[in-house]
Coordinates of C-alpha atoms and ligand atoms in Angstrom, one line a residue:
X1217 CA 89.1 95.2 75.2
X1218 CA 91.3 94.2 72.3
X1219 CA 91.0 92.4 69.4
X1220 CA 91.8 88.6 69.8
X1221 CA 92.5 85.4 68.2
X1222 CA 89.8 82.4 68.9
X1223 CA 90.3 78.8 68.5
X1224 CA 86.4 77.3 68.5
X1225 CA 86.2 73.5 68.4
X1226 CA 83.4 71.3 67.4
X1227 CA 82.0 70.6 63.5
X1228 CA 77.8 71.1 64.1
X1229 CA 74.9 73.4 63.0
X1230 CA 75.5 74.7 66.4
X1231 CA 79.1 75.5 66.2
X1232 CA 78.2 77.4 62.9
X1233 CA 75.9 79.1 64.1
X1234 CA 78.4 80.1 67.0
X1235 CA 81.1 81.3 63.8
X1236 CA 78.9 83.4 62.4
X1237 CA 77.5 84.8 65.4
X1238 CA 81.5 85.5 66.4
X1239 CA 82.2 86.7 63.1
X1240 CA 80.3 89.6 63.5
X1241 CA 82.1 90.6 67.1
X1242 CA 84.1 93.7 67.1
X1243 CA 86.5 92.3 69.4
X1244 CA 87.3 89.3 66.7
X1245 CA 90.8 89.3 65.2
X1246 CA 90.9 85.8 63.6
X1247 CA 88.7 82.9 64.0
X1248 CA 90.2 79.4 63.5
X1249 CA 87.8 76.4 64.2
X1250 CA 88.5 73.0 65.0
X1251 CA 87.4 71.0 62.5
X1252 CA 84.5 73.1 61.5
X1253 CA 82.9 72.5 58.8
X1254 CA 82.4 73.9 54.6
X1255 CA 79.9 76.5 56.0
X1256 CA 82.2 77.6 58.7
X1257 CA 84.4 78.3 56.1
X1258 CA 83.6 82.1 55.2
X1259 CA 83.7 83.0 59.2
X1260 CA 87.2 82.0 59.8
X1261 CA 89.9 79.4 59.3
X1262 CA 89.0 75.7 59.5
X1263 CA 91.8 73.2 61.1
X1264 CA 92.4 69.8 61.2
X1265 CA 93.2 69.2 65.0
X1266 CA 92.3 66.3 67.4
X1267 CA 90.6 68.0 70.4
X1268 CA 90.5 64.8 72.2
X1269 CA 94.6 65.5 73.0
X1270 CA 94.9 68.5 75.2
X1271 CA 98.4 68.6 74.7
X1272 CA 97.9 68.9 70.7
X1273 CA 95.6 71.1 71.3
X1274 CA 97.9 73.3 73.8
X1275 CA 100.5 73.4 71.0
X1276 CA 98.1 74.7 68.3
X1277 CA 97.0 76.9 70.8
X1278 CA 100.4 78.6 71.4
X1279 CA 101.5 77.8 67.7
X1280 CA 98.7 80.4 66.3
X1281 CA 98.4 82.6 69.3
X1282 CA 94.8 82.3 70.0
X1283 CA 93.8 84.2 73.4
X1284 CA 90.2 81.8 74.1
X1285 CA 89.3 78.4 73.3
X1286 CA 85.7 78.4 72.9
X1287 CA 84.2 74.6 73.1
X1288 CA 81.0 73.8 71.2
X1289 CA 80.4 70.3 72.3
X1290 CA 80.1 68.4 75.7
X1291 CA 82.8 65.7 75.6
X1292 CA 86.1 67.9 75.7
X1293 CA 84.4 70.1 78.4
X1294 CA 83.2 67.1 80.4
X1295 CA 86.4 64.8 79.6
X1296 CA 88.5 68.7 81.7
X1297 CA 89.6 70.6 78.6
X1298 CA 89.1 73.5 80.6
X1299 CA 91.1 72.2 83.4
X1300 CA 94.3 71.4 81.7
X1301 CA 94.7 74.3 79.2
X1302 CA 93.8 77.1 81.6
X1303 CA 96.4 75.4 83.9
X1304 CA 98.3 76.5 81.4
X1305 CA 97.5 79.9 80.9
X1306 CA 95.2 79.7 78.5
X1307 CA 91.9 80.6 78.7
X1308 CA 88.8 78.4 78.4
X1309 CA 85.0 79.7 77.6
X1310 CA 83.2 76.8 79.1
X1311 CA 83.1 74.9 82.7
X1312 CA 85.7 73.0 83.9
X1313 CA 85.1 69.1 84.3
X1314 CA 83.7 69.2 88.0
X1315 CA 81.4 72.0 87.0
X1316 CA 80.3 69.9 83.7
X1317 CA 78.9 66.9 85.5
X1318 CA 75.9 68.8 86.0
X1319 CA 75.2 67.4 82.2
X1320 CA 78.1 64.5 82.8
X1321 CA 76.4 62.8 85.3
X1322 CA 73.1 62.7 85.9
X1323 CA 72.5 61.4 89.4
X1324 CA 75.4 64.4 90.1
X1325 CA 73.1 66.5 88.7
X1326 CA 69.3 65.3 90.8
X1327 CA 71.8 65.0 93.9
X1328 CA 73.1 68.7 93.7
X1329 CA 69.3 69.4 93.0
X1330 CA 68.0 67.3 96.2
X1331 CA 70.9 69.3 98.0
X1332 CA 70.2 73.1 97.2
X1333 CA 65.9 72.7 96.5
X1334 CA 65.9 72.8 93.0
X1335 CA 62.6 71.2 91.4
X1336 CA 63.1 68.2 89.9
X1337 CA 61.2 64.9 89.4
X1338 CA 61.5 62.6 92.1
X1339 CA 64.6 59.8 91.8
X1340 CA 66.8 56.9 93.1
X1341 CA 69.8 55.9 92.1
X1342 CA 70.7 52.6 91.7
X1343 CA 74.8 51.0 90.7
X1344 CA 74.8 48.1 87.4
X1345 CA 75.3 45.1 89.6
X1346 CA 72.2 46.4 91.4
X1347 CA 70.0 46.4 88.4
X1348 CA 67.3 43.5 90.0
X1349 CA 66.8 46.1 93.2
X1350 CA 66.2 49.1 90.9
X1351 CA 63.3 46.3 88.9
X1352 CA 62.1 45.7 92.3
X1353 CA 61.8 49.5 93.0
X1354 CA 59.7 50.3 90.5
X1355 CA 57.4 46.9 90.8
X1356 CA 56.5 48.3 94.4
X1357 CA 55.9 52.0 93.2
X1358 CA 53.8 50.6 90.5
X1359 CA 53.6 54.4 88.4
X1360 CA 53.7 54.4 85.1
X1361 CA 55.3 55.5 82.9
X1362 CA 58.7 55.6 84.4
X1363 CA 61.7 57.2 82.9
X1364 CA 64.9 55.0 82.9
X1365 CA 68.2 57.1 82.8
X1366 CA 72.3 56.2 82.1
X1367 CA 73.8 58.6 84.5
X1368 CA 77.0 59.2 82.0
X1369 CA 76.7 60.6 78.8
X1370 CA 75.1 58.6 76.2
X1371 CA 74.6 61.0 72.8
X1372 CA 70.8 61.0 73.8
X1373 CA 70.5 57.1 73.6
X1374 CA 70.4 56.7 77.2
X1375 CA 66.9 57.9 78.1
X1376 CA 64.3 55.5 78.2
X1377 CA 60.6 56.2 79.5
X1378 CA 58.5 53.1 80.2
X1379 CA 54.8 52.4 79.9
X1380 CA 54.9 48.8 82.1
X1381 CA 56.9 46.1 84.1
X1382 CA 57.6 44.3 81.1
X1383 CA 59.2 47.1 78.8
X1384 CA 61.3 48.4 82.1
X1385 CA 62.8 44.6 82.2
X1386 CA 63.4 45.0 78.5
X1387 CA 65.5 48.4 79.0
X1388 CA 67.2 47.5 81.8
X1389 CA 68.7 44.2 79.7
X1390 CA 69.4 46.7 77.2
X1391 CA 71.6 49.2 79.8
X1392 CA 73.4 46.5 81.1
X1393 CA 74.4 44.7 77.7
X1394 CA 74.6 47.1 74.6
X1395 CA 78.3 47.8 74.6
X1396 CA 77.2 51.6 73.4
X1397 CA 75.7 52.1 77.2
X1398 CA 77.2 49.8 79.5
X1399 CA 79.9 52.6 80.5
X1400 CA 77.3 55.3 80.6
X1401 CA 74.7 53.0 82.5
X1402 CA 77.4 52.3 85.4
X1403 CA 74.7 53.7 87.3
X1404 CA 71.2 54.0 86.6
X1405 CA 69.0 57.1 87.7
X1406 CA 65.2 55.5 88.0
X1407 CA 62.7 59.0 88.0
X1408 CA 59.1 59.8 88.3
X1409 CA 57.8 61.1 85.1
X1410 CA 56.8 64.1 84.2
X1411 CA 53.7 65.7 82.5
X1412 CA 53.9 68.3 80.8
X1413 CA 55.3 70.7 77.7
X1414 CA 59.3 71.3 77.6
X1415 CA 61.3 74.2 76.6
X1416 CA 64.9 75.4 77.6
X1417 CA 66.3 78.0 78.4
X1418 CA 70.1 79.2 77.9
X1419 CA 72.4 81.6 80.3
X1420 CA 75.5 82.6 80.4
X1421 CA 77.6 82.6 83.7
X1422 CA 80.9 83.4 85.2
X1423 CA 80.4 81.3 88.4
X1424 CA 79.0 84.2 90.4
X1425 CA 76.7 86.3 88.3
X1426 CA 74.5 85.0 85.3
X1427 CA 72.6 86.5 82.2
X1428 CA 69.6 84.9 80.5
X1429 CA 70.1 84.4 76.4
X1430 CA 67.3 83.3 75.4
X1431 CA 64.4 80.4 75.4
X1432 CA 63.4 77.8 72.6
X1433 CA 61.7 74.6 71.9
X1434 CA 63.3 71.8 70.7
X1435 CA 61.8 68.6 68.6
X1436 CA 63.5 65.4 69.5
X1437 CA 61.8 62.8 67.9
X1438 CA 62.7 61.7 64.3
X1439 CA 58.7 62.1 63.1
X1440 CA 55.9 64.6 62.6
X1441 CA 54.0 65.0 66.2
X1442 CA 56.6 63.9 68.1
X1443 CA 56.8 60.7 67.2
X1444 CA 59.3 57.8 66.3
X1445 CA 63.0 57.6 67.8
X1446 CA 64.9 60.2 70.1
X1447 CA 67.2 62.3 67.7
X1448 CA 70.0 64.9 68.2
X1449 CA 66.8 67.5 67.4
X1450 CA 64.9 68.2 64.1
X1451 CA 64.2 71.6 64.5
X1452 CA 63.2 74.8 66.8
X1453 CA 62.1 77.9 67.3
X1454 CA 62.7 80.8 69.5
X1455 CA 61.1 82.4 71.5
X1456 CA 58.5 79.5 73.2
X1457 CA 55.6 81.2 73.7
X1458 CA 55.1 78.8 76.4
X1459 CA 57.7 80.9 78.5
X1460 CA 55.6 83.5 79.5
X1461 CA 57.1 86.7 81.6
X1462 CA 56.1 85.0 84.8
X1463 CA 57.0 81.4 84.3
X1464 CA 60.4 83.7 83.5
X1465 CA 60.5 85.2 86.5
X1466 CA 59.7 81.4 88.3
X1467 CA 62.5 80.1 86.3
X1468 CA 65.2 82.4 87.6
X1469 CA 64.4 82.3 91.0
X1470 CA 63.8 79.0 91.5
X1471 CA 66.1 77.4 89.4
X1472 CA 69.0 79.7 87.5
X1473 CA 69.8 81.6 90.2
X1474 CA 69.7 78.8 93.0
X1475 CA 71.6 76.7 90.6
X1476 CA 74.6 79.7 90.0
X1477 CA 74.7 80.0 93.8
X1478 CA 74.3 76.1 94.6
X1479 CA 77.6 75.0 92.0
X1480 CA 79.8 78.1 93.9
X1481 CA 78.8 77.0 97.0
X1482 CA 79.7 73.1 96.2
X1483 CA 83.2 74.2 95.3
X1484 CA 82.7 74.2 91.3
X1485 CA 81.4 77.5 90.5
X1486 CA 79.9 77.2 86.7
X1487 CA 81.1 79.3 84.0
X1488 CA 80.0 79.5 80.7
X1489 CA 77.0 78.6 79.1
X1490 CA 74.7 76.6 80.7
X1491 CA 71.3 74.9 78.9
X1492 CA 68.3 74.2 81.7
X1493 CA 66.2 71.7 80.0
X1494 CA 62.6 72.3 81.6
X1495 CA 59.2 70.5 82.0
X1496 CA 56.2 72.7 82.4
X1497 CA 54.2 70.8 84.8
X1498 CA 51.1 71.8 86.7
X1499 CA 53.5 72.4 90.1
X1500 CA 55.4 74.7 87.6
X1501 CA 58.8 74.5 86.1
X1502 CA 61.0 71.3 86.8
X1503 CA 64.2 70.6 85.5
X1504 CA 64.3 67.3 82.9
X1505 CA 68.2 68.1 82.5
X1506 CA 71.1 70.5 82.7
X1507 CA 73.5 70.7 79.5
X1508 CA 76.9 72.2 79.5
X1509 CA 77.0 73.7 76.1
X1510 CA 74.3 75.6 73.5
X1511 CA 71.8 72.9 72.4
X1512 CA 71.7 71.7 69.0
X1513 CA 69.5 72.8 67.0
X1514 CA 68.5 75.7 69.8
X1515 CA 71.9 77.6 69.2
X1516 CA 70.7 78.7 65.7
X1517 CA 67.6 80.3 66.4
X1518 CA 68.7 82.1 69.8
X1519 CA 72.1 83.7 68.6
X1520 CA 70.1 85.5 65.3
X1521 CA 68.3 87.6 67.8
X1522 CA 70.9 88.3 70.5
X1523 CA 72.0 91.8 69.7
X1524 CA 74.7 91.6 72.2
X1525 CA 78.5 91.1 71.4
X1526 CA 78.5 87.1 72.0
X1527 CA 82.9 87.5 72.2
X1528 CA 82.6 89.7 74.5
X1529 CA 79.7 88.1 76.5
X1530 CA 82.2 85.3 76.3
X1531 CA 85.3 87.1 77.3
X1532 CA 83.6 88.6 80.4
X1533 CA 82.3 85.6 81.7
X1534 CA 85.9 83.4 81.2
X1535 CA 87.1 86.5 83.4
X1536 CA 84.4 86.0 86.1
X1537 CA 83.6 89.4 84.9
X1538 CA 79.4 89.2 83.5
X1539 CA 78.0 91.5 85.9
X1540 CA 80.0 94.4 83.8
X1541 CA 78.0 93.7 80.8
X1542 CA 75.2 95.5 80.6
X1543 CA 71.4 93.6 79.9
X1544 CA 71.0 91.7 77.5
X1545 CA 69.1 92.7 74.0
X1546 CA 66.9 90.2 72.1
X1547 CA 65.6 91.3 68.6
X1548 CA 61.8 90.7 69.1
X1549 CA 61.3 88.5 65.7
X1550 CA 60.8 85.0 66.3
X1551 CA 63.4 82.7 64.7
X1552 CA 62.5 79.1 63.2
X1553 CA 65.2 76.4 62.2
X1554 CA 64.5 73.6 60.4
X1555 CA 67.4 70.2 60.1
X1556 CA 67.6 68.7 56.9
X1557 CA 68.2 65.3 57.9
X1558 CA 70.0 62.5 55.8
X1559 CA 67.5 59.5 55.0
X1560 CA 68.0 56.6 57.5
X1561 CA 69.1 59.2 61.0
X1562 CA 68.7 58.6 63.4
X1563 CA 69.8 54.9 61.9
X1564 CA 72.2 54.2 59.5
X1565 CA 72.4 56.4 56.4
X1566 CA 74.7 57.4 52.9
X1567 CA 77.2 59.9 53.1
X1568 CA 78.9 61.6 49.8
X1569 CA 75.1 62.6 48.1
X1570 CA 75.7 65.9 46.2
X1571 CA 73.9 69.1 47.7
X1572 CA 72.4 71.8 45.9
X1573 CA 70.2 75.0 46.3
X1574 CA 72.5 76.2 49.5
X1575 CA 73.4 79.2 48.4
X1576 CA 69.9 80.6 47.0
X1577 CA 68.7 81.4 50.3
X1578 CA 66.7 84.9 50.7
X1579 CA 67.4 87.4 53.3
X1580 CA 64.6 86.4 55.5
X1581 CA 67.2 83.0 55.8
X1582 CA 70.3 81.9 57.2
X1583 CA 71.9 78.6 56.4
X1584 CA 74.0 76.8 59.0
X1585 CA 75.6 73.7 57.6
X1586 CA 76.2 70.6 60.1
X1587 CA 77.1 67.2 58.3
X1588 CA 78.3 68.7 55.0
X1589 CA 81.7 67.9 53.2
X1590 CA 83.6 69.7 50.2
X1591 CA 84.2 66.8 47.6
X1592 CA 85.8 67.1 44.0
X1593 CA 84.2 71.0 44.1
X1594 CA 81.0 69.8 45.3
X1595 CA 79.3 70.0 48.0
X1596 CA 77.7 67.1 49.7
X1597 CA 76.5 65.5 52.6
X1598 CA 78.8 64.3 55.4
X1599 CA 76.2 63.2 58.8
X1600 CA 72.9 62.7 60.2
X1601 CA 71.9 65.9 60.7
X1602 CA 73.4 68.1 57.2
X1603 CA 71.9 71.8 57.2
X1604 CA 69.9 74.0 59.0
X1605 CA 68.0 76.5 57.1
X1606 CA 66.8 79.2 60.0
X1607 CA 63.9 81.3 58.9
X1608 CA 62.9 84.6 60.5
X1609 CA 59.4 86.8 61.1
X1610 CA 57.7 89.4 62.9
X1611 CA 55.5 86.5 64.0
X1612 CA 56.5 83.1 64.7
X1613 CA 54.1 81.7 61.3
X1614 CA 56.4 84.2 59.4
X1615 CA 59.4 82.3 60.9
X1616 CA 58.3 79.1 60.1
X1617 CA 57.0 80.0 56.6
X1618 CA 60.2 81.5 55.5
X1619 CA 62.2 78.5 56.8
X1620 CA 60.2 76.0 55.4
X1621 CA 59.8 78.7 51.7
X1622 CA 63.8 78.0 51.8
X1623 CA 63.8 74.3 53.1
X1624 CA 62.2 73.9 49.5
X1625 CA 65.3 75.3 48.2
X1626 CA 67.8 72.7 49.0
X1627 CA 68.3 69.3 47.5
X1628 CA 69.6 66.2 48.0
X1629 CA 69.1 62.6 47.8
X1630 CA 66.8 60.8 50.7
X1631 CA 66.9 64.1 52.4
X1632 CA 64.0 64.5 55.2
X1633 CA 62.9 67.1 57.9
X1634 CA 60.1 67.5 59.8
X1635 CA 57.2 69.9 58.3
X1636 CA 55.8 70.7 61.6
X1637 CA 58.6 72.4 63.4
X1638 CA 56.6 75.5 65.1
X1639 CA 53.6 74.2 65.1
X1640 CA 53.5 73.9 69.2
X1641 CA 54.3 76.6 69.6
X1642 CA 51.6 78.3 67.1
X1643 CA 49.1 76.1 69.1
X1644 CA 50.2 77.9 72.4
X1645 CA 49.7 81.6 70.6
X1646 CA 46.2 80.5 68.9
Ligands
AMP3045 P1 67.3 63.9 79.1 O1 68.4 63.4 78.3 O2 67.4 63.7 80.6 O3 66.9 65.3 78.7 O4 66.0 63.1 78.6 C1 65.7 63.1 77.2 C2 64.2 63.4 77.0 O5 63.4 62.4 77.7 C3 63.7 64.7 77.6 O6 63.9 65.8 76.7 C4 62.3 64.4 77.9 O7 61.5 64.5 76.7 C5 62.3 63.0 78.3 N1 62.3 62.9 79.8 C6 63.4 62.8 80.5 N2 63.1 62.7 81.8 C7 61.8 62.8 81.9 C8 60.9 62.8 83.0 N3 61.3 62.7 84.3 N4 59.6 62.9 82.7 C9 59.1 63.0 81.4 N5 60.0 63.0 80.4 C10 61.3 62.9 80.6
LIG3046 N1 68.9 69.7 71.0 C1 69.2 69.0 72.2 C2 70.6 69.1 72.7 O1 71.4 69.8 72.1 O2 70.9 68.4 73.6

């Protein structure tokens, strides 16, 4: 393979972790990333480009000669960036809109699961003007909790689990009214809840063949022991020790590989990477959701370890070409990331606070910045979610003590995190 020139689009943690990790490819020429963000900075070339317009995108495209577009996020890939630029020739790591419903819509997703036997918790759908049937439904079943979904996406603000009658009437005012979810809530996907610990696990696919990355555990909630409001994710760590070799071997056979085969046999055959959020029950793995992209925070503790060429991983499976690339190698340290959160996030919170300590990290640290902006020289914060520091260790304590030994590091005003990412999965080892 040759050297080549790659556009990456999105601004996150995730899509710096994704820079750096591409940095380091031997098949990189030059890197430009769209908009990126101060910390992408030292992997390639940030620009200033609206993604949303395919066409301004297809011009840049053919303006700098870049040979892939790589997309970080979900909302070009489910909104068919793939379809329109490699209509034109130009290649596109990620699945095309048909294939990204699987996260796009979720009662797409538990139908094509009904269809090819994938496990799943139990659902109905029900359409917005239908909203009194779907109450009705769950009076009669009577089991609670019960999860409430939007079936379109909804930034992680559209899944509500409810503990009685009275909070199920309360959400489903909610889904119908807030202007944020009425478009999302269209339909509504009503299922059984699940018990049980998650963890996800991340592939790479060209449609026909498919290569496991890695696993890692998320934490969602804004507070300590899971706790408080839903957020983009504080923190994780990789590997969850809760995915043992055999529930490995359960996973692939009864859910990657019957998913792979089920989306080329429905006509939109999957490529890229794909993100299988999973509940651990006592029936065994089900799937909670399927994701069309790298999670967020998860992408910066599973591409540290990944010893393989991630451009070329990349390359091969945009050319339906992964079952040429040889197994995949995963450095056996664990890896621990923790988000350094602006005050208020998930609410409202300040912009513009100066940053410092992010460049005394040691070398048992990486730093991925997210919400971070370059102002008058300075740095300072920009989002909701601003760095990541990612710690590293032989064991996954060491991980977690050298992220949280560099957390310490890094100041700003009303920063928080989370000082008890890991400590599941510690549990799980004890
Ligand atoms: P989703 O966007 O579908 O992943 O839902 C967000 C979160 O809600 C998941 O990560 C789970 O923690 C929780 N959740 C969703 N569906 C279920 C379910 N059927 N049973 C239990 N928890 C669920
Ligand atoms: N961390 C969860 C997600 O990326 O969807």
């Amino acid at each position: 393979m040759e050297k080549i020139n790659v556009l990456l689009i999105g601004s996150g943690g995730r899509e710096s972790a994704i820079a750096w990790k591409l940095s380091r490819s031997e098949l990189l020429d030059t890197l430009y990333i769209a908009p990126g963000n101060p910390g992408t900075e030292p992997y390639g070339t940030n620009i200033s480009l609206d993604t949303d317009d395919f066409v301004t995108v297809e011009k840049k495209v053919k303006e700098l000669g870049i040979e892939l577009v790589i997309v970080g996020p979900e909302q070009p890939l489910v909104d068919g960036i793939e379809d329109t630029l490699s209509e034109k020739g130009i290649p596109v790591f990620g699945p095309s809109a048909a294939a990204a419903q699987l996260e796009g819509s979720k009662s797409f997703a538990k139908e094509f699961m009904k269809q090819y036997g994938i496990p799943t918790a139990d659902y109905q759908t029900f359409e917005i003007d239908q909203f009194d049937k779907a109450s009705e439904y769950i009076k009669q079943k009577n089991r609670y909790p019960v999860v409430l979904k939007a079936d379109g996406l909804a930034g992680g603000k559209g899944v509500f689990i409810c503990e009685n009658q009275q909070e199920v009437e309360k959400r489903l005012s909610q889904l119908s009214e807030d202007e944020n979810l009425k478009s999302a809530a269209a339909t509504l996907v009503v299922e059984e809840f699940m018990e049980g610990e998650e963890a996800s696990v991340f592939v790479i696919s060209d449609g026909e063949s498919f290569r496991v990355i890695h696993n890692a555990q998320d934490h969602k909630r804004i507070g300590e022991g899971d706790t408080g409001l839903n957020t983009g994710g504080m923190g994780a760590y990789a590997p969850a020790p809760l995915v043992t070799d055999s529930l490995k071997q359960r996973i692939d056979d009864e859910i990657t590989r019957p998913t792979i085969e089920g989306m080329k046999a429905s006509g939109h055959p999957y490529k890229g990477i794909l993100y299988i959020g999973l509940m651990m029950t006592e029936d065994g793995p089900k799937v909670v959701e399927y994701n069309c992209r790298f999670g967020d925070p998860e992408c910066q503790v599973i591409l540290p370890p990944l010893k393989n060429d991630l451009l070329k991983l990349m390359i091969s499976a945009t050319r339906g070409e992964i079952d040429t690339e040889p197994e995949l190698v995963i450095h056996s340290d664990y890896f621990c990331t923790v988000v350094l959160a602006s005050g208020g996030y998930p609410g409202p919170y300040k912009k513009g606070l100066e940053i410092s300590g992010a460049d005394q990290m040691d070398d048992r640290a990486l730093l991925f910045h997210a919400g971070t902006a370059n102002k008058d020289g300075k740095l300072v914060t920009n989002g909701g979610r601003v760095l990541n520091v990612v710690g590293r260790g032989k064991t996954l304590k060491q991980a977690i003590d050298h992220a949280y030994t560099n957390v310490e590091k890094v100041t700003f005003k009303d920063c928080y995190y989370r000082r008890d990412i890991g400590k599941k999965g510690l549990k799980k080892l004890a």
